[in-house]
Amino acid sequence: MTVPKEMPEKWARAGAPSSWSQKKPSWGTEEERRARANDREYNEKFQYAFQEVANTYFLFLLILQLIPQISSLSWFTTIVPLVLVLTITAVKDATDDYFRHRSDNQVNNRHSQVLINGVLQQEQWMNVCVGDIIKLENNQFVAADLLLLSSSEPHGLCYIETAELDGETNMKVRQAIPVTSELGDISQLAKFDGEVICEPPNNKLDRFSGALYWKDSKFPLSNQNMLLRGCVLRNTEWCFGLVIFAGPDTKLMQNSGRTKFKRTSIDRLMNTLVLWIFGFLVCMGVILAIGNAIWEHEVGTRFQVYLPWDEAVDSAFFSGFLSFWSYIIILNTVVPISLYVSVEVIRLGHSYFINWDKKMFCMKKRTPAEARTTTLNEELGQVEYIFSDKTGTLTQNIMVFNKCSINGHSYGDVFDVLGHKAELGERPEPVDFSFNPLADKKFLFWDPSLLEAVKMGDPHTHEFFRLLSLCHTVMSEEKNEGELYYKAQSPDEGALVTAARNFGFVFRSRTPKTITVHELGTAITYQLLAILDFNNIRKRMSVIVRNPEGKIRLYCKGADTILLDRLHPSTQELLNSTTDHLNEYAGDGLRTLVLAYKDLDEEYYEEWARRRLQASLAQDSREDRLASIYEEVESDMMLLGATAIEDKLQQGVPETIALLTLANIKIWVLTGDKQETAVNIGYSCKMLTDDMTEVFVVTGHTVLEVREELRKARKKMVDSSHAVGNGFAYQGNLPSSKLTSVLEAVAGEYALVISGHSLAHALEADMEVEFLETACACKAVICCRVTPLQKAQVVELVKKYKKAVTLAIGDGANDVSMIKTAHIGVGISGQEGIQAVLASDYSFSQFKFLQRLLLVHGRWSYLRMCKFLCYFFYKNFAFTMVHFWFGFFCGFSAQTVYDQYFITLYNIVYTSLPVLAMGVFDQDVPEQRSMEYPKLYEPGQLNLLFNKREFFICIAQGIYTSVLMFFIPYGVFAEATRDDGTQLADYQSFAVTVATSLVIVVSVQIGLDTGYWTAINHFFIWGSLAVYFAILFAMHSNGLFDMFPNQFRFVGNAQNTLAQPTVWLTIVLTTAVCIMPVVAFRFLRLSLKPDLSDTVRYTQLVRKKQKAQHRCMRRVGRTGSRRSGYAFSHQEGFGELIMSGKNMRLSSLALSSFSTRSSSSWIESLRRKKSDSANSPSGGAEKPLKG
């Protein structure tokens, strides 16, 4: 085969091709892709490999343990916990990997028919190679990025569904180039030896540039010739394709972006704290090593006769050096080895709670909520900023043709006899389309005047619906006579074609060169000359058709911002009235499109078509050349009118946003819709309200304009705060940090609306801080006409400058970058495919479930994790620091206080399950109260429950406990005797006493820390105590001594020690002294400065008692008036309050006011209210809530 010389010098360079392991191929960065058909040997360079990294930390500890000169513990004290920890970690990671890769394995193990050596063979997707020819059959997934060679349809056509690729749910058309469209026979395909030279792997879904070299000829290739991985073949019996990109080189994988490793703020803090603990461990080791060296030098030399040094030890200094490492081993439990695996087990439990939550299950779609990661659960309890898509996330993405403007006349509103607009409930019956046998019975329209205009033969109305029936890429399927099913690229397009269908202009069928429409019952076939397709830059689409009379006309529909600038000057008057209608529609929250047409003469079209063909054949800048050609013909068009489509809000969106706002969560909407539509949706979902002080709109087109508008907004906010007495005065030269603090304290509620072109300037490096300061001072932010990249940039900006947790939520492929950029990504499994779900950390089917995810699961996860960590560090310091104090009484010899088996089992048996139960099941208030009082969410945002201060408090409590745990038994044993008068003090009895005291103290402590008792908590806490005593007595039994005499020498020691009343008095005294200060402190804090959760719990308790009292009162007074049935409350009902949407705000503020009253006891205050309500005829159960 001869390849012509005219090849591109250099293709547009994309990122280096990744692989199954994201590793670059050994042959370097790809400048262009060359693939030969049926030549696996040539294409072998596109194969890949992978690698892993091992962790050596635990191995280092184990090696230290095995050195006899420095280890005073047996090897199993480290290896047993280590094996258990690694086993649990392995099981957890395997579970994670199973769920994470289950869908990947399903994809990779799908089978395709691959042509190998002239025979079709079944191959797994993972074995498909570049250059292979694949046969696809109807409803099969496309295995790789293929060049379509031929199909069962005429002209090499095939139909595909691209929901997994770009979120568009309906069919598109692809066509083979004519030279290969006849290769339908396997023998012909086996001989096909063409070579494709094309762009390297990239993520541009709507573009492809390349050429096929075959039979000494060159044939240009475009996106219309490609079948991309992730698509599904529809309505096509079979097709053949040549693999161009496989595996991670496919556009689907390239477009998914780089997956960022997400870690929670608690993870980052824990890493810092563990480093501090390790430093503290080294300091303790140094202190004890110095003590050992001094003791050996001053005292130890006198006992060399019966306490000789080891052979390797030749000086006190070297003895201290070895002692340092010995104490590092003994005290290493202060750096909790099992901490991370315990954290992961708890997170796994929280993830299952999300997956099992029936209140987040969508019955309509049979879709449960899904935690797709187990590492971010507690971060859900700390979210401060939510970035939301609009279409399909806040709205249903089910489009309804609602209104239209034709030749300056608006249709869609229904008026009553007085000329007022009729509301939906007051409207008459919808328009009757029974005259049209092909009408869609589910389509509803309320204005009969539009149908009358069609029946009266109004030419503008006919042309309007003719455009809607022709200018689209919808595919029609007719299963039975008259039963039409439309497959559209977008819901908008489907709604418009359905509207034309019902008004008598029925799109019936299409071929590559024709479109057949039934116009008021008459079948008319138009010759399709060209489709000028829609993309995000053009924001319009056009078709050029020739009608049966031979007249050529261009029909165009697109965004008003684009199309209105391309109209003929003679349409100015019509343009003014249509613009008024567009503004009215946008004010109603409707999505609008403008429709126009242009007549073309034959000569001009022939010349234009020739230049279009030349541009399509160009190897370089093909897209730009085509855009220029399209721009030329789409000018001086005649305006027809506009359409308005309604995209309704999802159920529960306003309530969810109101609740999240009360939880001090700021919600930013990032949408591609026009400003008016987005603002109206903002009002509909209660993000924007009429009570707001001001809504700032930034629409500047230059850097200076945008900066000035932002500056004016900041000045107004600060000035208004100064006016209401906050003492602020705006100064233009305020430092950034001070200005930010001033802005965040402004009085009043503000909102910011900014357009995409203004946002582009606002995100520039020299203005991004000004934009962020202004936006963060606002209660709500709406960004309109934004691109997917801008969505990610906005999220990144907040992450960069604000120490706040961000959450992004969306449903489409255009939200993937935003979802991956945020700390937490949530995917809505809606109308736009599953790309957003696949990229997300959590997924569910409706936006309203977000409130439960954050306010219930997120808050509980954060609370549980914080309580777990506080207790975990406390118990480990209490356990470990006893060795430190003992060192001063054993010659710093690295002798342990406890039995080595107790050291082994303390963290993995005696104290592991109770703290895990608390970490998995604990809750401060029930889920109903979490939703009722969103202010409870704020401690997580402020990071109050676990921070460096709380950590040091836990450490201090642990050290305090360890001091008492050692010195109280030490002091008692110094003088105590047994019942028979012999000395009580011996090493093993002391060890049993201290260990028993420790287990009881930490068990009582976790009992105090547990806020929500379940049967599992009881079983684990008291069961762990029982297991401790069972193992303790077993290890000091005759049976184990008989089997292992060298390991269990102290027969009967536990029984003898715990039989002494003095020992139990010591244990009780130690427990009381350790626990009583904690109880006293918590009681004082509850009385003097309660948390909001304390207030809610007490209020709930008061409610229950009052209800019980009222039930008793009702039973006693049954013979009284009927009005006694209202004994609970004789005050005004809550109906008006609920309808106003203010009840949540009032209850939250009322409760929060309790927590700020530190001057007097809140308990006494509530008791007074309770007694007042009981003595008052207007008293009721709700009275204490009103403060």
PDB file of C-alpha atoms in Angstrom, residues 93-269:
ATOM      1  CA  ASP A  93      -9.822  -2.840  50.832  1.00  0.00           C
ATOM      2  CA  ALA A  94     -10.994  -5.924  48.991  1.00  0.00           C
ATOM      3  CA  THR A  95     -14.597  -4.910  49.659  1.00  0.00           C
ATOM      4  CA  ASP A  96     -13.875  -1.391  48.453  1.00  0.00           C
ATOM      5  CA  ASP A  97     -12.119  -2.685  45.351  1.00  0.00           C
ATOM      6  CA  TYR A  98     -14.932  -5.105  44.644  1.00  0.00           C
ATOM      7  CA  PHE A  99     -17.578  -2.404  44.581  1.00  0.00           C
ATOM      8  CA  ARG A 100     -15.285   0.072  42.845  1.00  0.00           C
ATOM      9  CA  HIS A 101     -14.256  -2.286  40.078  1.00  0.00           C
ATOM     10  CA  ARG A 102     -17.408  -4.359  39.717  1.00  0.00           C
ATOM     11  CA  SER A 103     -18.738  -2.140  36.960  1.00  0.00           C
ATOM     12  CA  ASP A 104     -15.265  -1.970  35.366  1.00  0.00           C
ATOM     13  CA  ASN A 105     -15.052  -5.762  35.292  1.00  0.00           C
ATOM     14  CA  GLN A 106     -18.508  -6.004  33.791  1.00  0.00           C
ATOM     15  CA  VAL A 107     -17.358  -3.660  31.052  1.00  0.00           C
ATOM     16  CA  ASN A 108     -13.971  -5.286  30.461  1.00  0.00           C
ATOM     17  CA  ASN A 109     -15.450  -8.789  30.345  1.00  0.00           C
ATOM     18  CA  ARG A 110     -18.093  -7.931  27.784  1.00  0.00           C
ATOM     19  CA  HIS A 111     -17.578  -9.877  24.585  1.00  0.00           C
ATOM     20  CA  SER A 112     -17.208  -8.594  21.055  1.00  0.00           C
ATOM     21  CA  GLN A 113     -16.882 -10.374  17.745  1.00  0.00           C
ATOM     22  CA  VAL A 114     -13.405  -9.630  16.416  1.00  0.00           C
ATOM     23  CA  LEU A 115     -12.216 -10.488  12.913  1.00  0.00           C
ATOM     24  CA  ILE A 116      -8.977 -12.443  13.376  1.00  0.00           C
ATOM     25  CA  ASN A 117      -7.324 -14.264  10.459  1.00  0.00           C
ATOM     26  CA  GLY A 118     -10.486 -13.965   8.417  1.00  0.00           C
ATOM     27  CA  VAL A 119     -12.715 -15.519  11.101  1.00  0.00           C
ATOM     28  CA  LEU A 120     -15.047 -13.806  13.600  1.00  0.00           C
ATOM     29  CA  GLN A 121     -13.996 -14.775  17.118  1.00  0.00           C
ATOM     30  CA  GLN A 122     -15.406 -13.879  20.543  1.00  0.00           C
ATOM     31  CA  GLU A 123     -12.963 -11.671  22.466  1.00  0.00           C
ATOM     32  CA  GLN A 124     -13.241  -9.866  25.780  1.00  0.00           C
ATOM     33  CA  TRP A 125     -13.110  -6.090  25.596  1.00  0.00           C
ATOM     34  CA  MET A 126      -9.807  -6.062  27.467  1.00  0.00           C
ATOM     35  CA  ASN A 127      -8.250  -8.086  24.639  1.00  0.00           C
ATOM     36  CA  VAL A 128      -9.449  -5.834  21.821  1.00  0.00           C
ATOM     37  CA  CYS A 129      -6.486  -4.239  20.031  1.00  0.00           C
ATOM     38  CA  VAL A 130      -6.003  -1.179  17.862  1.00  0.00           C
ATOM     39  CA  GLY A 131      -6.479  -2.118  14.209  1.00  0.00           C
ATOM     40  CA  ASP A 132      -8.941  -4.935  14.926  1.00  0.00           C
ATOM     41  CA  ILE A 133     -12.177  -5.051  12.945  1.00  0.00           C
ATOM     42  CA  ILE A 134     -15.179  -5.610  15.223  1.00  0.00           C
ATOM     43  CA  LYS A 135     -18.706  -6.663  14.392  1.00  0.00           C
ATOM     44  CA  LEU A 136     -21.435  -5.078  16.498  1.00  0.00           C
ATOM     45  CA  GLU A 137     -25.053  -6.176  16.611  1.00  0.00           C
ATOM     46  CA  ASN A 138     -28.190  -4.304  17.629  1.00  0.00           C
ATOM     47  CA  ASN A 139     -28.301  -3.156  21.295  1.00  0.00           C
ATOM     48  CA  GLN A 140     -24.635  -3.994  21.884  1.00  0.00           C
ATOM     49  CA  PHE A 141     -22.234  -1.606  23.581  1.00  0.00           C
ATOM     50  CA  VAL A 142     -19.368  -0.252  21.505  1.00  0.00           C
ATOM     51  CA  ALA A 143     -16.145  -1.747  22.872  1.00  0.00           C
ATOM     52  CA  ALA A 144     -13.676   0.875  21.672  1.00  0.00           C
ATOM     53  CA  ASP A 145     -13.486   4.010  19.562  1.00  0.00           C
ATOM     54  CA  LEU A 146     -14.259   2.664  16.099  1.00  0.00           C
ATOM     55  CA  LEU A 147     -14.157   3.973  12.562  1.00  0.00           C
ATOM     56  CA  LEU A 148     -17.478   2.852  11.105  1.00  0.00           C
ATOM     57  CA  LEU A 149     -16.740   0.781   7.973  1.00  0.00           C
ATOM     58  CA  SER A 150     -20.152  -0.594   6.965  1.00  0.00           C
ATOM     59  CA  SER A 151     -23.582  -1.443   8.322  1.00  0.00           C
ATOM     60  CA  SER A 152     -26.808  -3.255   7.546  1.00  0.00           C
ATOM     61  CA  GLU A 153     -28.539   0.052   6.792  1.00  0.00           C
ATOM     62  CA  PRO A 154     -28.478   1.765   3.382  1.00  0.00           C
ATOM     63  CA  HIS A 155     -25.614   4.175   2.689  1.00  0.00           C
ATOM     64  CA  GLY A 156     -23.602   2.825   5.629  1.00  0.00           C
ATOM     65  CA  LEU A 157     -25.841   4.477   8.215  1.00  0.00           C
ATOM     66  CA  CYS A 158     -26.166   3.351  11.824  1.00  0.00           C
ATOM     67  CA  TYR A 159     -27.954   4.695  14.867  1.00  0.00           C
ATOM     68  CA  ILE A 160     -26.413   5.005  18.304  1.00  0.00           C
ATOM     69  CA  GLU A 161     -27.407   6.046  21.817  1.00  0.00           C
ATOM     70  CA  THR A 162     -24.799   8.071  23.712  1.00  0.00           C
ATOM     71  CA  ALA A 163     -26.194   8.338  27.244  1.00  0.00           C
ATOM     72  CA  GLU A 164     -23.086   6.890  28.915  1.00  0.00           C
ATOM     73  CA  LEU A 165     -20.837   9.160  26.891  1.00  0.00           C
ATOM     74  CA  ASP A 166     -22.317  12.640  26.974  1.00  0.00           C
ATOM     75  CA  GLY A 167     -25.532  12.304  28.980  1.00  0.00           C
ATOM     76  CA  GLU A 168     -27.789  12.699  25.942  1.00  0.00           C
ATOM     77  CA  THR A 169     -30.385   9.993  26.195  1.00  0.00           C
ATOM     78  CA  ASN A 170     -31.560   9.493  22.642  1.00  0.00           C
ATOM     79  CA  MET A 171     -30.365   8.402  19.230  1.00  0.00           C
ATOM     80  CA  LYS A 172     -27.829   9.934  16.862  1.00  0.00           C
ATOM     81  CA  VAL A 173     -26.842   9.020  13.315  1.00  0.00           C
ATOM     82  CA  ARG A 174     -23.385   7.950  12.162  1.00  0.00           C
ATOM     83  CA  GLN A 175     -22.377   7.111   8.593  1.00  0.00           C
ATOM     84  CA  ALA A 176     -19.528   5.167   7.012  1.00  0.00           C
ATOM     85  CA  ILE A 177     -17.519   6.850   4.274  1.00  0.00           C
ATOM     86  CA  PRO A 178     -18.763   5.712   0.859  1.00  0.00           C
ATOM     87  CA  VAL A 179     -15.575   3.834  -0.075  1.00  0.00           C
ATOM     88  CA  THR A 180     -15.957   1.374   2.844  1.00  0.00           C
ATOM     89  CA  SER A 181     -19.762   1.271   3.132  1.00  0.00           C
ATOM     90  CA  GLU A 182     -19.929  -1.668   0.714  1.00  0.00           C
ATOM     91  CA  LEU A 183     -17.542  -3.834   2.760  1.00  0.00           C
ATOM     92  CA  GLY A 184     -20.266  -5.946   4.301  1.00  0.00           C
ATOM     93  CA  ASP A 185     -18.757  -9.354   3.506  1.00  0.00           C
ATOM     94  CA  ILE A 186     -16.279 -10.916   5.936  1.00  0.00           C
ATOM     95  CA  SER A 187     -13.937 -11.976   3.144  1.00  0.00           C
ATOM     96  CA  GLN A 188     -13.765  -8.380   1.884  1.00  0.00           C
ATOM     97  CA  LEU A 189     -13.158  -7.026   5.368  1.00  0.00           C
ATOM     98  CA  ALA A 190     -10.395  -9.587   5.989  1.00  0.00           C
ATOM     99  CA  LYS A 191      -8.546  -8.209   2.958  1.00  0.00           C
ATOM    100  CA  PHE A 192      -9.030  -4.581   4.031  1.00  0.00           C
ATOM    101  CA  ASP A 193      -5.566  -3.093   4.668  1.00  0.00           C
ATOM    102  CA  GLY A 194      -6.258   0.617   4.998  1.00  0.00           C
ATOM    103  CA  GLU A 195      -4.214   2.797   7.342  1.00  0.00           C
ATOM    104  CA  VAL A 196      -5.725   5.526   9.487  1.00  0.00           C
ATOM    105  CA  ILE A 197      -3.615   8.512  10.483  1.00  0.00           C
ATOM    106  CA  CYS A 198      -5.392  10.702  12.989  1.00  0.00           C
ATOM    107  CA  GLU A 199      -5.121  12.868  16.061  1.00  0.00           C
ATOM    108  CA  PRO A 200      -3.617  11.370  19.238  1.00  0.00           C
ATOM    109  CA  PRO A 201      -5.892  10.318  22.118  1.00  0.00           C
ATOM    110  CA  ASN A 202      -7.836  13.268  23.550  1.00  0.00           C
ATOM    111  CA  ASN A 203     -11.063  14.057  25.403  1.00  0.00           C
ATOM    112  CA  LYS A 204     -12.974  16.004  22.742  1.00  0.00           C
ATOM    113  CA  LEU A 205     -16.218  14.119  22.333  1.00  0.00           C
ATOM    114  CA  ASP A 206     -17.551  16.160  19.434  1.00  0.00           C
ATOM    115  CA  ARG A 207     -14.421  16.295  17.285  1.00  0.00           C
ATOM    116  CA  PHE A 208     -12.299  13.874  15.347  1.00  0.00           C
ATOM    117  CA  SER A 209      -9.733  14.667  12.667  1.00  0.00           C
ATOM    118  CA  GLY A 210      -8.027  12.070  10.573  1.00  0.00           C
ATOM    119  CA  ALA A 211      -7.710  10.437   7.199  1.00  0.00           C
ATOM    120  CA  LEU A 212      -7.976   6.934   5.776  1.00  0.00           C
ATOM    121  CA  TYR A 213      -5.273   5.976   3.262  1.00  0.00           C
ATOM    122  CA  TRP A 214      -6.372   3.091   1.048  1.00  0.00           C
ATOM    123  CA  LYS A 215      -5.912   2.144  -2.583  1.00  0.00           C
ATOM    124  CA  ASP A 216      -3.580   5.078  -3.204  1.00  0.00           C
ATOM    125  CA  SER A 217      -6.276   7.498  -2.129  1.00  0.00           C
ATOM    126  CA  LYS A 218      -6.929   9.681   0.878  1.00  0.00           C
ATOM    127  CA  PHE A 219     -10.366   9.939   2.487  1.00  0.00           C
ATOM    128  CA  PRO A 220     -11.092  12.537   5.226  1.00  0.00           C
ATOM    129  CA  LEU A 221     -12.612  11.306   8.474  1.00  0.00           C
ATOM    130  CA  SER A 222     -14.752  13.281  10.932  1.00  0.00           C
ATOM    131  CA  ASN A 223     -16.727  12.663  14.089  1.00  0.00           C
ATOM    132  CA  GLN A 224     -19.710  11.585  11.975  1.00  0.00           C
ATOM    133  CA  ASN A 225     -17.739   8.496  10.933  1.00  0.00           C
ATOM    134  CA  MET A 226     -16.864   7.423  14.501  1.00  0.00           C
ATOM    135  CA  LEU A 227     -18.551   5.148  17.012  1.00  0.00           C
ATOM    136  CA  LEU A 228     -17.199   5.982  20.464  1.00  0.00           C
ATOM    137  CA  ARG A 229     -16.851   3.600  23.371  1.00  0.00           C
ATOM    138  CA  GLY A 230     -19.839   3.829  25.686  1.00  0.00           C
ATOM    139  CA  CYS A 231     -22.359   4.174  22.877  1.00  0.00           C
ATOM    140  CA  VAL A 232     -25.039   1.553  22.228  1.00  0.00           C
ATOM    141  CA  LEU A 233     -26.008   0.422  18.734  1.00  0.00           C
ATOM    142  CA  ARG A 234     -29.743   0.939  18.170  1.00  0.00           C
ATOM    143  CA  ASN A 235     -32.150   0.122  15.334  1.00  0.00           C
ATOM    144  CA  THR A 236     -29.271  -1.301  13.289  1.00  0.00           C
ATOM    145  CA  GLU A 237     -28.985  -5.031  12.689  1.00  0.00           C
ATOM    146  CA  TRP A 238     -25.199  -5.037  12.475  1.00  0.00           C
ATOM    147  CA  CYS A 239     -22.179  -2.925  11.658  1.00  0.00           C
ATOM    148  CA  PHE A 240     -18.405  -3.312  11.310  1.00  0.00           C
ATOM    149  CA  GLY A 241     -15.837  -0.910  12.728  1.00  0.00           C
ATOM    150  CA  LEU A 242     -12.058  -0.486  12.811  1.00  0.00           C
ATOM    151  CA  VAL A 243     -10.555   0.074  16.291  1.00  0.00           C
ATOM    152  CA  ILE A 244      -8.752   3.421  16.442  1.00  0.00           C
ATOM    153  CA  PHE A 245      -8.492   3.906  20.224  1.00  0.00           C
ATOM    154  CA  ALA A 246      -8.834   1.167  22.852  1.00  0.00           C
ATOM    155  CA  GLY A 247      -8.822   0.992  26.616  1.00  0.00           C
ATOM    156  CA  PRO A 248      -7.931   4.217  28.414  1.00  0.00           C
ATOM    157  CA  ASP A 249      -7.097   5.918  25.094  1.00  0.00           C
ATOM    158  CA  THR A 250     -10.793   6.041  24.221  1.00  0.00           C
ATOM    159  CA  LYS A 251     -12.521   9.395  24.428  1.00  0.00           C
ATOM    160  CA  LEU A 252     -14.778   8.086  27.180  1.00  0.00           C
ATOM    161  CA  MET A 253     -11.812   7.326  29.434  1.00  0.00           C
ATOM    162  CA  GLN A 254      -9.908  10.439  28.380  1.00  0.00           C
ATOM    163  CA  ASN A 255     -12.952  12.581  29.101  1.00  0.00           C
ATOM    164  CA  SER A 256     -13.391  11.218  32.613  1.00  0.00           C
ATOM    165  CA  GLY A 257     -10.448  13.363  33.700  1.00  0.00           C
ATOM    166  CA  ARG A 258      -7.797  12.688  36.277  1.00  0.00           C
ATOM    167  CA  THR A 259      -9.309  11.164  39.373  1.00  0.00           C
ATOM    168  CA  LYS A 260      -8.155  13.143  42.381  1.00  0.00           C
ATOM    169  CA  PHE A 261      -7.378  11.373  45.642  1.00  0.00           C
ATOM    170  CA  LYS A 262      -9.748  12.884  48.184  1.00  0.00           C
ATOM    171  CA  ARG A 263      -8.942  13.003  51.877  1.00  0.00           C
ATOM    172  CA  THR A 264     -11.004  14.439  54.689  1.00  0.00           C
ATOM    173  CA  SER A 265      -9.892  17.266  56.957  1.00  0.00           C
ATOM    174  CA  ILE A 266      -9.926  14.786  59.850  1.00  0.00           C
ATOM    175  CA  ASP A 267      -7.504  12.571  57.905  1.00  0.00           C
ATOM    176  CA  ARG A 268      -5.139  15.480  57.421  1.00  0.00           C
ATOM    177  CA  LEU A 269      -5.409  16.466  61.085  1.00  0.00           C
TER     178      LEU A 269
END
